[in-house]
Coordinates of C-alpha atoms and ligand atoms in Angstrom, one line a residue:
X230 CA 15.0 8.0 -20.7
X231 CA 12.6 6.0 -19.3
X232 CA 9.8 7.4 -18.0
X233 CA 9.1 9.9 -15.3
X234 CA 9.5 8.9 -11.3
X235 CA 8.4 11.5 -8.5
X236 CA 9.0 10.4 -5.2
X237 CA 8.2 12.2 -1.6
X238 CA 9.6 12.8 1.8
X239 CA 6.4 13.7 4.1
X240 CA 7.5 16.9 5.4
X241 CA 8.3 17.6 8.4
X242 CA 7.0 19.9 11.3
X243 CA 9.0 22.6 11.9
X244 CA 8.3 22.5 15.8
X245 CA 11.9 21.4 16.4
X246 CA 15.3 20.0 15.7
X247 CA 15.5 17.5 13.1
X248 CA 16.1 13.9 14.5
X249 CA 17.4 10.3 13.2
X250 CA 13.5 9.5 12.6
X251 CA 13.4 12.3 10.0
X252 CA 16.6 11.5 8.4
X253 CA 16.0 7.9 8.2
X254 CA 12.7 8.3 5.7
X255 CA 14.6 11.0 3.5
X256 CA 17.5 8.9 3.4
X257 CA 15.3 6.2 1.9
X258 CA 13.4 8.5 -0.5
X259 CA 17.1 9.0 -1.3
X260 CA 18.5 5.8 -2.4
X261 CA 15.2 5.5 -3.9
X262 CA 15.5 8.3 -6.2
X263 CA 19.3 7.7 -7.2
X264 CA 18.3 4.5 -8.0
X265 CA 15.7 5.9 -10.5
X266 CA 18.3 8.0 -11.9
X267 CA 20.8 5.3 -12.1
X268 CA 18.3 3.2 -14.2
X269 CA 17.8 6.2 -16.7
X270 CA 14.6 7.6 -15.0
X271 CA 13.7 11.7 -15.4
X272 CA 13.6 11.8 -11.2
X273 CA 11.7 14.4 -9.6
X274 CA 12.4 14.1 -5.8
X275 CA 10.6 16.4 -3.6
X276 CA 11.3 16.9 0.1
X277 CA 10.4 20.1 2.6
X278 CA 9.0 21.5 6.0
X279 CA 5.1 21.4 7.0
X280 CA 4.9 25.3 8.5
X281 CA 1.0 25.8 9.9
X282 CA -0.9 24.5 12.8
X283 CA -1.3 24.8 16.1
X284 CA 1.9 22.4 17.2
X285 CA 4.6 24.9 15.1
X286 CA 2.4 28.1 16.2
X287 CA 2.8 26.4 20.1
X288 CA 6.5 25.9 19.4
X289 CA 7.0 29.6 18.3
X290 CA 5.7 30.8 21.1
X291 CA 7.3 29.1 23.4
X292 CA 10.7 30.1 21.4
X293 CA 9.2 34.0 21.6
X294 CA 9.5 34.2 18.3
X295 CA 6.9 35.4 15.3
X296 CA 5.8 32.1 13.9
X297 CA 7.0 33.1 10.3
X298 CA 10.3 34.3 11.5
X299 CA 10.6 31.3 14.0
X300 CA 9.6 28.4 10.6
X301 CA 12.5 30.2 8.7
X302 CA 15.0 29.2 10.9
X303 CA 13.9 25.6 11.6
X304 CA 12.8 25.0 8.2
X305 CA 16.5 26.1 7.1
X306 CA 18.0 23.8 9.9
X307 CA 15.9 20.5 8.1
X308 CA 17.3 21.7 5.0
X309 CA 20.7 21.9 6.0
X310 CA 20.4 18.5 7.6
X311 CA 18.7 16.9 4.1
X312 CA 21.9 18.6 2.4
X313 CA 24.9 17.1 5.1
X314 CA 22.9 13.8 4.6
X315 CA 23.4 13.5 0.7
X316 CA 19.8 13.9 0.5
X317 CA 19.5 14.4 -3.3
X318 CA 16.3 16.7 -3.5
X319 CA 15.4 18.7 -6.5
X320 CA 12.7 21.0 -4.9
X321 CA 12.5 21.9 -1.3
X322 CA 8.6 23.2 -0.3
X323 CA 7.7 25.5 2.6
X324 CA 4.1 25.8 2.9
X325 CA 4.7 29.3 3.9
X326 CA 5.5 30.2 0.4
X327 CA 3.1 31.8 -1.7
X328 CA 2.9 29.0 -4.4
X329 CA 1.9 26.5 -1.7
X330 CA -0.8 28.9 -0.6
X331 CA -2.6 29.6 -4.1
X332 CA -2.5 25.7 -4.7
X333 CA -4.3 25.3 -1.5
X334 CA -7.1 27.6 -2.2
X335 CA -7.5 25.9 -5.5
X336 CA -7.7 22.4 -4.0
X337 CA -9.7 23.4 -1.6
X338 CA -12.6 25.3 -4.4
X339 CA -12.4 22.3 -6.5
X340 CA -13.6 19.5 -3.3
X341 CA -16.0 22.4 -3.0
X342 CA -17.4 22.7 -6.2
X343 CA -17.7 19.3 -5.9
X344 CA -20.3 19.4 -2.9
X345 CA -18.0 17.7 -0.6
X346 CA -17.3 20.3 1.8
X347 CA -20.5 21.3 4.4
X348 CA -20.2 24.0 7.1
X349 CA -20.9 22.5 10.6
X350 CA -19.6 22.7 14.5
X351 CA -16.9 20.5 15.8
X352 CA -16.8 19.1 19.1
X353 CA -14.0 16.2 20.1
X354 CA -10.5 15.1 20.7
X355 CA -7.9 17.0 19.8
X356 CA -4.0 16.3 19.9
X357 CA -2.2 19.1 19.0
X358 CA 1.2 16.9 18.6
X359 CA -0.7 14.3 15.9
X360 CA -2.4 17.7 14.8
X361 CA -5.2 15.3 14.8
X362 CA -9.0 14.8 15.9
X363 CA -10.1 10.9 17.6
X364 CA -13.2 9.4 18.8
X365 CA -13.7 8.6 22.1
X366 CA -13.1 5.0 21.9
X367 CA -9.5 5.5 20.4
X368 CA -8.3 7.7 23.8
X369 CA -6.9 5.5 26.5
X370 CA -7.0 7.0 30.7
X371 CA -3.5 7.6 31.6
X372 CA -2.7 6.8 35.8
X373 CA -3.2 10.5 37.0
X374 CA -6.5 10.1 34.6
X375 CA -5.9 12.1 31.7
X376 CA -6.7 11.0 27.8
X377 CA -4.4 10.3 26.0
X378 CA -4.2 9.3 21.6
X379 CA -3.5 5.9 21.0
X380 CA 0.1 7.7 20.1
X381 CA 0.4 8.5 23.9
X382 CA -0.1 12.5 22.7
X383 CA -2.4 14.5 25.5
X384 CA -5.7 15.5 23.9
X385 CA -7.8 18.4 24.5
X386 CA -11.7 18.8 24.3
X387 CA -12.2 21.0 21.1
X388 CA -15.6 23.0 19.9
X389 CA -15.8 25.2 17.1
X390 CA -17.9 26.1 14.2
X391 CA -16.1 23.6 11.4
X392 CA -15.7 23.0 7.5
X393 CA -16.1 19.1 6.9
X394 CA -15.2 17.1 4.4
X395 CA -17.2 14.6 3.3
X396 CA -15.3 11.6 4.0
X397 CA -18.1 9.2 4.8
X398 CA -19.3 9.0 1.2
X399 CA -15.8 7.7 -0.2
X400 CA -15.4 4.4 2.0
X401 CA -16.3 2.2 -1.4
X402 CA -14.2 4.5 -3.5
X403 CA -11.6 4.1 -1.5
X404 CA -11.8 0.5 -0.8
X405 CA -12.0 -0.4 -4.3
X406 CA -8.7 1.7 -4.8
X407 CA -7.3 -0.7 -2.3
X408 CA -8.0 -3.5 -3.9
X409 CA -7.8 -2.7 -7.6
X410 CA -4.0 -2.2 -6.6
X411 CA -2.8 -4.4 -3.8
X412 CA 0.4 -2.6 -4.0
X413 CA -0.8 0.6 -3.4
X414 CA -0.1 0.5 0.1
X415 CA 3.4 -1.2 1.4
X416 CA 4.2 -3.1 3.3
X417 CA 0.9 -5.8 3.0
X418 CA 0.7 -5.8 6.9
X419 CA 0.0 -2.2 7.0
X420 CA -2.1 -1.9 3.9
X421 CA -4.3 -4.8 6.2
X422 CA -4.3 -1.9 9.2
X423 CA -5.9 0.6 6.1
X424 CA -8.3 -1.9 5.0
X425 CA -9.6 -2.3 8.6
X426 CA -10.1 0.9 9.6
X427 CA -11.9 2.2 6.2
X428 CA -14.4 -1.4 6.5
X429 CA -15.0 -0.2 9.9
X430 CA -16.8 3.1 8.6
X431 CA -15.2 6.6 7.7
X432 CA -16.5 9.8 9.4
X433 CA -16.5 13.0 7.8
X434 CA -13.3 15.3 8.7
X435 CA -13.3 18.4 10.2
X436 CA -11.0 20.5 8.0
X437 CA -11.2 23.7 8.9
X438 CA -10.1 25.2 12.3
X439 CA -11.5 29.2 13.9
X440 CA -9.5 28.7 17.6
X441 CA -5.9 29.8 15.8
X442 CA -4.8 31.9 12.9
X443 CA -1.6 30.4 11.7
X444 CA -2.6 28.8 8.6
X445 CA -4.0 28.7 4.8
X446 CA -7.7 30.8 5.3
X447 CA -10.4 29.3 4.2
X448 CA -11.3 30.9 0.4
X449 CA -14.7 33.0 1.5
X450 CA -14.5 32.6 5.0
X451 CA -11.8 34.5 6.4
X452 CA -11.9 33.2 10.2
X453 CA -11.4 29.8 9.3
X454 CA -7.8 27.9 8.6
X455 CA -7.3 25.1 6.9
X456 CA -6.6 22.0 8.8
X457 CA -2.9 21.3 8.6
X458 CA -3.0 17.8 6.8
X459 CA -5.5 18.9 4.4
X460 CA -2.8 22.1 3.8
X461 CA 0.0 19.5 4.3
X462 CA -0.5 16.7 1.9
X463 CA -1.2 19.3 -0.9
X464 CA 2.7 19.9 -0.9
X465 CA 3.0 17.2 -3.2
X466 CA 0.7 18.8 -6.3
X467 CA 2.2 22.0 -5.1
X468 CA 5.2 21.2 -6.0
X469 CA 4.4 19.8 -9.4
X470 CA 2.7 23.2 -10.5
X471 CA -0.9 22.8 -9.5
X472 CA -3.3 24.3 -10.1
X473 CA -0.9 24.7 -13.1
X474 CA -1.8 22.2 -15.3
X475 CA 0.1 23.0 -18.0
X476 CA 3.6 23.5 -15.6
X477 CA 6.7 21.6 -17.0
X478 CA 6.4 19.4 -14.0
X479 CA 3.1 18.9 -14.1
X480 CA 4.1 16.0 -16.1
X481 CA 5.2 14.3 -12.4
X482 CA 1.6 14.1 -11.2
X483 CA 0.3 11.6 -9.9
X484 CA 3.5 11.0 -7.7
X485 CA 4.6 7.2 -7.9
X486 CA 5.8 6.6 -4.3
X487 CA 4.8 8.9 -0.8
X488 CA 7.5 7.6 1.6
X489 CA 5.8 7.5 5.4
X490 CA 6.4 7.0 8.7
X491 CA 3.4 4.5 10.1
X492 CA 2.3 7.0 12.3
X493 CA 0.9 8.7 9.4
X494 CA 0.0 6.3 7.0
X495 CA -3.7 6.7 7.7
X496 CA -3.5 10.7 6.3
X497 CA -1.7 9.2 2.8
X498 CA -3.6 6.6 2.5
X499 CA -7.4 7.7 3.3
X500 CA -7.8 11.2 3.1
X501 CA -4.8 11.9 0.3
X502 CA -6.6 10.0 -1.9
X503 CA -10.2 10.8 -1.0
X504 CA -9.2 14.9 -1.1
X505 CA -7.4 14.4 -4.4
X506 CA -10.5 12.2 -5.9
X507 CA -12.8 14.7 -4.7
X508 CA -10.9 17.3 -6.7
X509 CA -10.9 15.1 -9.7
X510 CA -7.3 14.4 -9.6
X511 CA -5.4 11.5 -10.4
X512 CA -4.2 9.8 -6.9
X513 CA -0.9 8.4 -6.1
X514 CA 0.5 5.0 -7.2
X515 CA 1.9 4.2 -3.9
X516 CA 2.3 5.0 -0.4
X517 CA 5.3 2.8 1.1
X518 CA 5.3 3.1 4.7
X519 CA 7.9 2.5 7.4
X520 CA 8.7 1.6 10.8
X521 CA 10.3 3.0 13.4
X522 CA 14.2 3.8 15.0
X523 CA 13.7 2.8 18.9
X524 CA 17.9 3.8 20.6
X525 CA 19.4 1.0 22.3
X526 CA 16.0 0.0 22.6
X527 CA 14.2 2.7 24.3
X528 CA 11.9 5.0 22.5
X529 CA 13.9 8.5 21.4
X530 CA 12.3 11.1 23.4
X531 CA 13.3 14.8 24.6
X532 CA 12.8 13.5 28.4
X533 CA 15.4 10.6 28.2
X534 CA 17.9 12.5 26.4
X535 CA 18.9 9.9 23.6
X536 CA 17.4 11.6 20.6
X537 CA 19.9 11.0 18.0
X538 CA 20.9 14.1 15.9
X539 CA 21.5 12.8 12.7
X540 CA 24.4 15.2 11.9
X541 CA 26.4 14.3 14.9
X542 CA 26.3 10.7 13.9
X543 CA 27.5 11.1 10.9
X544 CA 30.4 13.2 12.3
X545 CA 30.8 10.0 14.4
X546 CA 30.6 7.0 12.2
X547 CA 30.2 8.7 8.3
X548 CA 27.7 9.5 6.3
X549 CA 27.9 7.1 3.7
X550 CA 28.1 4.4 7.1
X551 CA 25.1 5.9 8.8
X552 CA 23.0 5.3 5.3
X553 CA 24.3 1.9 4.6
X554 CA 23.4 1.1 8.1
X555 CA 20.2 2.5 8.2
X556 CA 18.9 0.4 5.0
X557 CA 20.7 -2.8 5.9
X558 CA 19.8 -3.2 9.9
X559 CA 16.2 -3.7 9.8
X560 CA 13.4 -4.1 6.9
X561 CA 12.0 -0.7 5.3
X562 CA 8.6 -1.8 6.9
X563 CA 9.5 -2.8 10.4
X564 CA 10.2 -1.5 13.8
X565 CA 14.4 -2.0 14.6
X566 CA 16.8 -0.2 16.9
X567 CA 19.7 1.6 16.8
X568 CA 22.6 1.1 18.7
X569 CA 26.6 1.9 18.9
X570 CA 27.2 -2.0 18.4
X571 CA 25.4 -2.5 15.9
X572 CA 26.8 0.1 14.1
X573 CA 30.7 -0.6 14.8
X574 CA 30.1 -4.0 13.8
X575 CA 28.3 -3.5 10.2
X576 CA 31.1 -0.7 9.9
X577 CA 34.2 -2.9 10.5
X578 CA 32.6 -6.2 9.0
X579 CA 30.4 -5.5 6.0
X580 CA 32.1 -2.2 4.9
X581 CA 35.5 -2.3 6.2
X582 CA 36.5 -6.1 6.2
X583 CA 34.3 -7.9 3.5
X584 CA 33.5 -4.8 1.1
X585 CA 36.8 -2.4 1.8
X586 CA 39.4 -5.6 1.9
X587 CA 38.0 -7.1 -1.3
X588 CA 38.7 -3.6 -3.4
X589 CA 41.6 -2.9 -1.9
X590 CA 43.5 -6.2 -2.1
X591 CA 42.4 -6.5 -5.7
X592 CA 43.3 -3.3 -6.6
X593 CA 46.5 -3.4 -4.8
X594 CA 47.6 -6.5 -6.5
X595 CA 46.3 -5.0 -9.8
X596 CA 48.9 -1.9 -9.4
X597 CA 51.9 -4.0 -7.6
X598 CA 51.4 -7.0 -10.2
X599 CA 50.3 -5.2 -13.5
X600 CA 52.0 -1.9 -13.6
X601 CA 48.7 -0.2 -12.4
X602 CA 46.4 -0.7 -15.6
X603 CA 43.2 -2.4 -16.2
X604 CA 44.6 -6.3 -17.1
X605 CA 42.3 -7.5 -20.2
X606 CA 39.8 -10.6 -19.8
X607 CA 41.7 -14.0 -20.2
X608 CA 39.8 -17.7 -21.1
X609 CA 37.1 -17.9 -18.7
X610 CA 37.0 -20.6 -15.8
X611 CA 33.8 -22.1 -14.5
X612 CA 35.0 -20.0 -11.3
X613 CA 35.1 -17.0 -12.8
X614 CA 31.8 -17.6 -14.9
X615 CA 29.8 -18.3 -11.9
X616 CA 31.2 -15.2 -9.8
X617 CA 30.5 -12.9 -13.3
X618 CA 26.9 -14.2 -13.8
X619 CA 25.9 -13.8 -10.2
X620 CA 27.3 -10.1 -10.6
X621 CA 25.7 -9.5 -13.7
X622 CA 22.3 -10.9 -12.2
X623 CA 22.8 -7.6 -9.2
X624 CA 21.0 -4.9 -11.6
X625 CA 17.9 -6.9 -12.7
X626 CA 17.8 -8.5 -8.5
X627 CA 17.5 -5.0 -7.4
X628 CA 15.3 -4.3 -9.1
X629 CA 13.0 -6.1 -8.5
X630 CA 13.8 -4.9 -4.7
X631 CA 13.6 -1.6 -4.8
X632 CA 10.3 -1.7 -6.9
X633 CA 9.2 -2.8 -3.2
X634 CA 11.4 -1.4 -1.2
X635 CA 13.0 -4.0 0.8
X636 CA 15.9 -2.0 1.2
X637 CA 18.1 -4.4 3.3
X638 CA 17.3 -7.5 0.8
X639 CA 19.2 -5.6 -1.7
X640 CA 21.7 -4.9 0.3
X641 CA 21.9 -9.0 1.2
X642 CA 22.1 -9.4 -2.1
X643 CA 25.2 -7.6 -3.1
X644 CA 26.5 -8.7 0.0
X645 CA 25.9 -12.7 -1.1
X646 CA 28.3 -11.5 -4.6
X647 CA 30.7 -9.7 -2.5
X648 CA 31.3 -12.9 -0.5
X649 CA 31.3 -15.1 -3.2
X650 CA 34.0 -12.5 -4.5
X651 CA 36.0 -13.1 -1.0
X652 CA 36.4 -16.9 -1.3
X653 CA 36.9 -16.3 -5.0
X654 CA 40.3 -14.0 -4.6
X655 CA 40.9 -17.0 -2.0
X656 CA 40.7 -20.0 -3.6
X657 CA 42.6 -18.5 -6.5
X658 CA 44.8 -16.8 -4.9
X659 CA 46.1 -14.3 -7.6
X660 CA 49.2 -13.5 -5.3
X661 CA 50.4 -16.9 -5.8
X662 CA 50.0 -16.9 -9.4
X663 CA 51.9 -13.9 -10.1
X664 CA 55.7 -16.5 -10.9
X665 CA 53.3 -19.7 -11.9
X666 CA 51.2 -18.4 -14.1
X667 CA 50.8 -14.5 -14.7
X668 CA 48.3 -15.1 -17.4
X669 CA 45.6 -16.6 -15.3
X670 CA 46.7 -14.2 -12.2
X671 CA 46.0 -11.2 -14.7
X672 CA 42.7 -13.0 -15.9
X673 CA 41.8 -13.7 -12.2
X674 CA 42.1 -9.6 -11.5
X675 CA 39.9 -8.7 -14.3
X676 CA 37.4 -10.7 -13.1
X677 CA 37.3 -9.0 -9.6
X678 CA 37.6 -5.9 -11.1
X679 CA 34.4 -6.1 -13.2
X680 CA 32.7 -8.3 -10.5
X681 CA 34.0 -4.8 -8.2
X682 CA 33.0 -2.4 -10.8
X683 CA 29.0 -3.9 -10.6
X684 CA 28.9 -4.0 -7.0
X685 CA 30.1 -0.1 -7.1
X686 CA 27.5 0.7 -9.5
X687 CA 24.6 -0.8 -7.8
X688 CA 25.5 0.7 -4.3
X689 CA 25.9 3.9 -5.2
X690 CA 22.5 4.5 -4.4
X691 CA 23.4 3.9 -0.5
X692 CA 26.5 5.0 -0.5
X693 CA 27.1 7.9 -3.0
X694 CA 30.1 8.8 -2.2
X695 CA 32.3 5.7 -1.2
X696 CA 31.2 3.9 -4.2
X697 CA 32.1 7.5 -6.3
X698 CA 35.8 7.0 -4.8
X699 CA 35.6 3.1 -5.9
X700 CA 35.0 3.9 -9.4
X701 CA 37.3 6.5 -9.8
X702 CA 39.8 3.6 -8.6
X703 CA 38.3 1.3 -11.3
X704 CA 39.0 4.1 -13.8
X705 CA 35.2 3.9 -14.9
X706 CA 34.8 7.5 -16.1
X707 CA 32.2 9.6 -14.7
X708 CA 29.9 9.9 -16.9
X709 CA 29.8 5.9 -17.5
X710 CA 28.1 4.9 -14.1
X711 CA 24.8 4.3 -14.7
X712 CA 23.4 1.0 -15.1
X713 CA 23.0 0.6 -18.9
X714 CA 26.6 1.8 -18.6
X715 CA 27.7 -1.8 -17.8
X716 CA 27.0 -3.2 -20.5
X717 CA 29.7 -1.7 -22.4
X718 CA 33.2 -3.6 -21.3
X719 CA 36.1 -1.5 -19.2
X720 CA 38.8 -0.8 -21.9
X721 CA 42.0 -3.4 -21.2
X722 CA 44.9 -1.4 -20.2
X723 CA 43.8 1.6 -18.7
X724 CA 45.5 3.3 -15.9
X725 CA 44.0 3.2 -12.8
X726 CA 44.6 5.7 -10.2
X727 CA 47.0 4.6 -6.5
X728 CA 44.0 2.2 -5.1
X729 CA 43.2 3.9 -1.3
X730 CA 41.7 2.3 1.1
X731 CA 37.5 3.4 0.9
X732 CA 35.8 2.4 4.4
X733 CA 38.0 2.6 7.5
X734 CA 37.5 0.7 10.3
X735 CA 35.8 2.5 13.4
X736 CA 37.8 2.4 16.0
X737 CA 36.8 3.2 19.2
X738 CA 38.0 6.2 20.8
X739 CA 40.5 5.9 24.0
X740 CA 38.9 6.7 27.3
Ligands
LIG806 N1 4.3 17.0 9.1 C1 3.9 15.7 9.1 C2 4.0 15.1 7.8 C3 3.2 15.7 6.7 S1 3.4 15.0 5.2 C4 2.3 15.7 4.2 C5 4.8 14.9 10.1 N2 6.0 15.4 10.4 S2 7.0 14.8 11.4 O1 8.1 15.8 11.4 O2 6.4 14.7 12.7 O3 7.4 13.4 11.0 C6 7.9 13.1 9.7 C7 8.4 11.7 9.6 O4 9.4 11.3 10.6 C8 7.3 10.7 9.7 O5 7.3 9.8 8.5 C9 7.6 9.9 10.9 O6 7.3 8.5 10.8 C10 9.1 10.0 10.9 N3 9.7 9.7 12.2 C11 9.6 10.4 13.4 N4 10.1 9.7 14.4 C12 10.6 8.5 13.9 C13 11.4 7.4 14.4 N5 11.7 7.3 15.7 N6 11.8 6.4 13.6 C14 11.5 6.5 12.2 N7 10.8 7.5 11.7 C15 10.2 8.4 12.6 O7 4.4 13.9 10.6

């Protein structure tokens, strides 16, 4: 083994259905933690639903349903969808459950004890759909003359007597976290954004709410709820046993990567840190944050119709297709857009033609040529040395990626191999071989199917179950698919399997 990994999903607000946005940063977290466990980590990957507040409360009432009973069913949805998206979680966390609430209470005594919680009166913005509080100077006047959050959210005027949290007197703390670890927050662009806004002064935080009841109360002072970050953001020492100390999975604390939308980077990056500090807790050892899924270019929103459900895409183009996709079209950190083309054409070109082609004409040749079984390594060419090497280099490049998550530069680097592996079978042309020289046309095959036999290994991450099917047509066993896995050669002469095609090409239906 080496080492623990914990990784996150934020999780999500159960005020409706699950969309592409949601799946795309659990699908990440997912490649993520397969490729911990493909490297020999102990993985502990933690996804779930964020239950309180006023926005879920709002959303069960307008469903006429009791908000408990209304949060099962939508938190069972999101589960469902994690599941059908080969989201590879070991815990799911409802902050409904009980364990949720006695960590809160806990968290919550030891900022306390600390002296960094003060009893005051809030009055300010409020958006109920951030589920959180701006200054004045953040709002902007929409046409009829409303405020509105910088996120375009309508804001109300809030005031109520208020728990803060002493926010203000962790700016230096914080800032020195910043820069002790310039990694800490991903990508650098946004860890600039964080940087800004904690220079520019921190406030103290209203954390407590009296207007609404559904929520974590307030230890010794019953009328009061916890604000639904502070509540929120404790999922992840929740989950690990906290207050627990001595829990199994304790030894996952402090978690090594948050995975987050940009929208709410700010609540991982500032106040995560500055609750957890104040509770003299370790903090996290990275917040990687994402951008956004625009359709065809527009913005996905409920009033357009063109939210994408992510279930019914997959029914459309796959699920291993949809991940791939999603990691290759634009970078983990940046905006991109989603659209049928792009899709079809990453489908039928990187998966079907340059990916699905190379396996299958390799492996067909392999059963037509060499009565179906493994041919064994012949006297290496300088061809066949420089396709192997830049295989062998894929573990190590990725890496190296992953550790920063630039998703679709991994990606472009198997693809580079797998090209090279095209105009290799080309230019030797192993059919033609087969009467001239059957010797080097065997050699040629077991080239491509160790140079195939990498590629599958390093992309099962992305594409669990395609690349599963491409190993079982390799004949690596399954228990022999993890990266220190390859260093041990494919036994000559096995028997591999009747090779099958792995990616079709989408096709679009008739009108
Ligand atoms: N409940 C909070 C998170 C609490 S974590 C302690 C929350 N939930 S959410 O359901 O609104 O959003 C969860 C994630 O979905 C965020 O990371 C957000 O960025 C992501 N996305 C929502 N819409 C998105 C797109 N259109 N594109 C990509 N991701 C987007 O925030």
């Amino acid at each position: 083994m080496n080492g623990c990994y914990y990784i996150t999903t934020p999780i999500y607000y159960v005020n409706g259905a699950p969309h592409i946005g949601h799946a795309y940063t659990s699908i990440a977290a997912d490649v993520m933690a397969r490729w911990k466990r493909l490297d020999g980590f102990d993985v502990f990957f933690l996804t779930g639903t964020d239950e309180h507040g006023q926005k879920v409360e709002k959303a069960a009432a307008e469903a006429g349903m009791d908000p408990q009973a209304f949060t099962d069913k939508v938190s069972a949805d999101f589960r469902d969808m994690a599941v059908k998206m080969g989201v590879s979680f070991d815990d799911y966390i409802r902050t409904t459950e009980d364990r949720h609430k006695v960590s809160c209470a806990e968290l919550w005594q030891r900022i306390d004890a600390s002296g960094n919680i003060y009893l005051g009166h809030y009055e300010g913005w409020y958006a109920v759909r951030d589920e959180a509080f701006y200054d004045e100077d953040e709002l902007t006047t929409r046409p009829d003359g409303s405020k509105a959050a910088p996120s375009g959210a309508p804001v109300e005027w809030v005031r109520e007597p208020s728990y803060f949290f002493r926010l203000s007197a962790w700016q230096d703390t914080l800032l020195k976290l910043y820069e002790d670890d310039p990694d800490f927050i991903l990508p650098a662009g946004r860890r600039n954004e964080v940087l800004s806004f904690v220079r520019g002064g921190l406030r103290d935080l209203s954390i407590s709410r009296t207007s609404f009841r559904w929520g974590i109360p307030v230890p010794g002072a019953p009328d009061h709820v916890m604000y639904v970050w502070l509540d929120a953001l404790n999922n992840y020492v929740t989950a690990c046993g906290f207050p627990d100390e001595t829990a199994s999975r304790w030894r996952y604390w402090p978690a090594d990567a948050h995975f987050v939308g940009k929208d709410i980077l700010r609540f991982h990056a500032v106040y995560w840190p500055a609750f957890l500090m104040a509770a003299g807790l370790p903090v996290p050892r990275r917040i990687s944050s994402h951008g956004w899924w625009t359709v065809e270019g527009e913005k996905m929103s409920k009033s357009l119709g063109n939210v994408i459900e992510p279930r019914q895409l997959v029914a459309t183009y796959g699920l291993d297709q949809v991940r791939y996709f999603l990691l290759r079209e634009k970078p983990f950190g940046g905006d991109g857009t989603m659209s049928h083309q792009a899709l079809v054409t990453r489908i039928n070109v990187e998966l079907a033609n340059d990916l699905g082609n190379l396996a299958q004409r390799s492996l067909s040749l392999i059963a037509r040529n060499c009565d179906g079984r493994l041919p064994g390594r012949g006297p290496v060419s300088d061809a066949d040395a420089d396709l192997t090497r830049m295989a062998e280099a894929l573990p190590g490049a990725l890496r190296e990626r992953l550790a920063r998550q630039v998703f679709h530069e991994a990606l472009e680097d198997v693809w580079k191999v797998v090209r090279a592996a095209n105009a290799y079978i080309d230019h030797q042309a192993p059919w033609a071989l087969r009467r001239t020289d059957p010797v080097r046309m065997a050699a040629v095959l077991r080239v491509l199917a160790d140079v195939l036999r990498v590629i599958a290994t390093v992309l099962q991450p992305f594409m669990p179950e395609s690349m599963g099917r491409m190993l079982d047509q390799l004949g690596v066993a399954n228990n022999a698919r993890q990266l220190a896995d390859l260093a041990a050669p494919l036994a000559d002469g096995s028997v591999l399997p009747a090779p099958q095609g792995v990616f079709p090409r989408y096709v679009e239906p008739a009108a």
